[in-house]
Structures are given as structure tokens and as C-alpha cells.
Coordinates of C-alpha atoms in Angstrom, one line a residue:
X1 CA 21.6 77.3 9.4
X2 CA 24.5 74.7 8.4
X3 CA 23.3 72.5 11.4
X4 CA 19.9 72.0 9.9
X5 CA 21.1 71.4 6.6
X6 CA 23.2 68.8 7.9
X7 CA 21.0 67.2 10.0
X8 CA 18.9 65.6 7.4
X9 CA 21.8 64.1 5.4
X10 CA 22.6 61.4 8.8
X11 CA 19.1 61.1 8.5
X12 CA 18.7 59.8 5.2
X13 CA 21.8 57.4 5.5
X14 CA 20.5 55.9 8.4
X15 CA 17.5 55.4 6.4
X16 CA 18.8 54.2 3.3
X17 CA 21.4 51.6 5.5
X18 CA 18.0 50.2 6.9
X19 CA 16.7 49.5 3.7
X20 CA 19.7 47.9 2.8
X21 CA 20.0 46.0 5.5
X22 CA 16.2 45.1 5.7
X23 CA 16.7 44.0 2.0
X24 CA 19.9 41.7 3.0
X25 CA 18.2 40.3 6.0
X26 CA 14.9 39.3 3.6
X27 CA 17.3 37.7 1.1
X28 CA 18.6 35.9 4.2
X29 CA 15.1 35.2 5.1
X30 CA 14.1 33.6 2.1
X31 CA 17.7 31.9 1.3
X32 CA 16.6 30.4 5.0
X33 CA 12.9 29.2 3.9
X34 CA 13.6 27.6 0.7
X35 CA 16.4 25.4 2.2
X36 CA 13.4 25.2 4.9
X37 CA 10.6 24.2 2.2
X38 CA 13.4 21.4 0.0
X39 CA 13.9 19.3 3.3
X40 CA 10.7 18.8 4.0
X41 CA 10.6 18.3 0.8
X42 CA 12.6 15.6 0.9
X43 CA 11.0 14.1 3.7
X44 CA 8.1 13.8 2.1
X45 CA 9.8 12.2 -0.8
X46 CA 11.4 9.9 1.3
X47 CA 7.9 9.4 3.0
X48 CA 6.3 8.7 0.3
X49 CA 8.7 6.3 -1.4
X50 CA 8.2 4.3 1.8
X51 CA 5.0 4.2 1.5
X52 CA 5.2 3.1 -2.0
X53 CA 7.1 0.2 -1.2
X54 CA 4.7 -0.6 1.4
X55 CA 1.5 -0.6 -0.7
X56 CA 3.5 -2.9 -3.3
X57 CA 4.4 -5.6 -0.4
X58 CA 0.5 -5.3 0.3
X59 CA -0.1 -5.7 -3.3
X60 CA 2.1 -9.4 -3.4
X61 CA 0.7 -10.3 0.1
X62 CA -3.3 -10.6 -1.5
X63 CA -2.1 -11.8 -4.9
X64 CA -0.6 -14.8 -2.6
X65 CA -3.7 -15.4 -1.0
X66 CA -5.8 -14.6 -3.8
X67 CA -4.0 -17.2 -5.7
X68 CA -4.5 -19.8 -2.8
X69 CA -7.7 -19.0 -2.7
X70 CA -8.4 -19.7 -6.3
X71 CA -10.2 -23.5 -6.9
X72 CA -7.9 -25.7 -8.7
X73 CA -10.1 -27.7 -11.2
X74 CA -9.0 -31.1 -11.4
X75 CA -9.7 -33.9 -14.1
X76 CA -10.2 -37.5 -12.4
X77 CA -11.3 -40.5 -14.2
X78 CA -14.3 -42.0 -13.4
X79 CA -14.9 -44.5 -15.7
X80 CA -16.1 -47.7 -14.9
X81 CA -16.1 -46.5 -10.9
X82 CA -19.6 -46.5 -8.9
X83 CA -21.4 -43.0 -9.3
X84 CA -24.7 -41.4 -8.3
X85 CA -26.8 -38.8 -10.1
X86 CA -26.7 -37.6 -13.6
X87 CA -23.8 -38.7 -15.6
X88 CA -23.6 -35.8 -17.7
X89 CA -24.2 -33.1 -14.3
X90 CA -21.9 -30.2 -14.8
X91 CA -19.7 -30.6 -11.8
X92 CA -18.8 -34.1 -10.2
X93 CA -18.2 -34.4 -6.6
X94 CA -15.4 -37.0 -6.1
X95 CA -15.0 -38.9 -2.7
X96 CA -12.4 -41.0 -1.1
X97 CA -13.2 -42.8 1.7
X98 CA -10.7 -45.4 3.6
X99 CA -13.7 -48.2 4.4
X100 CA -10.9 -49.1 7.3
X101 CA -11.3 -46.2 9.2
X102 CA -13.6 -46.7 11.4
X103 CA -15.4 -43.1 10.9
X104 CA -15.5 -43.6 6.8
X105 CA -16.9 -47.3 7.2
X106 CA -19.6 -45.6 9.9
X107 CA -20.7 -43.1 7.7
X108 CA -20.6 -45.9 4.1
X109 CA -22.5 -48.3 6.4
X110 CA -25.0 -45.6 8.1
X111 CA -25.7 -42.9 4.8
X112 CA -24.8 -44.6 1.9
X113 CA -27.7 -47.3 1.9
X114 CA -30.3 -44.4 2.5
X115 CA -29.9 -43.5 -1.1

């Protein structure tokens, strides 16, 4: 009878050093998967602070053209200087031509005297 008595004892530390050791190795576990989860977190921080810098080089790339892009109004004198159409029109289309050149004189000689 002592033997059966006894027998369940080994039984039940064998079982209770499992849990134990099933509780350490889950500790482990998750001491393993949060070092895991903050490098990629990291990664992705780094990622995305690349990307950032990226979007804000885009960003100064089509302010430069858009500010090439914009029409620079200029003021030019035109008093006293030949001029066709309405003198009050809202926009005033100014040309320089060099009467030397031989295309400018062309086109003063061949469209100008149609008007």
C-alpha cells in the first residue's frame, strides 16, 4: 500500500515542475516577442522618417517649378512708341523685333502692312 501512496507524489511534482517550466518558457516567449515587435518597430520608424524626408524634398522640388512657372508681370513704357488696338485693352502684348535680322525684317515687311 506505501508504493501506491507514493506513487502519486512524483507524479504531481513532475507536474507541477512542468507548469513551472511552461510558465518560465512563456515568460521567455514573450520577453522574445516584444524585443521582436520594438525592432520592427523601429524599422518602421526609421522607414517612415525616410519617407518623410522624401515627401518634403518632393514638396521643394514643385514649389521650384511652380514658382518658375508662375508669369512674371512686367510694367514697360509705351508712351509715345507705335501700338495697335485699344489703348486702354487690359493686357498689352509687347514686341521686340531686330529689323536687321533678316527673319524679323521678313516678317515686319511681309505681316505688318496687312494690318
Amino acid at each position: 500500500m506505501q508504493v501506491i501512496k507514493l506513487l502519486p507524489l512524483p507524479i504531481l511534482a513532475l507536474t507541477l515542475l512542468q507548469m513551472i517550466l511552461s510558465t518560465i518558457a512563456v515568460a521567455d516567449v514573450e520577453e522574445d516577442l516584444v524585443t521582436i515587435l520594438q525592432e520592427e518597430i523601429s524599422q518602421i520608424n526609421n522607414e517612415l522618417s525616410d519617407i518623410k524626408k522624401d515627401v518634403l524634398e518632393i514638396k521643394k522640388m514643385l514649389t521650384a517649378i511652380t514658382n518658375r512657372m508662375t508669369p512674371k508681370i512686367a510694367t514697360v513704357s509705351i508712351d509715345n512708341d507705335p501700338f495697335m488696338g485699344n489703348a486702354n485693352a487690359p493686357i498689352t502684348l509687347v514686341e521686340f523685333s531686330d529689323y536687321e535680322c533678316t527673319y524679323c525684317g521678313r516678317f515686319a515687311k511681309s505681316v505688318l502692312p496687312q494690318k
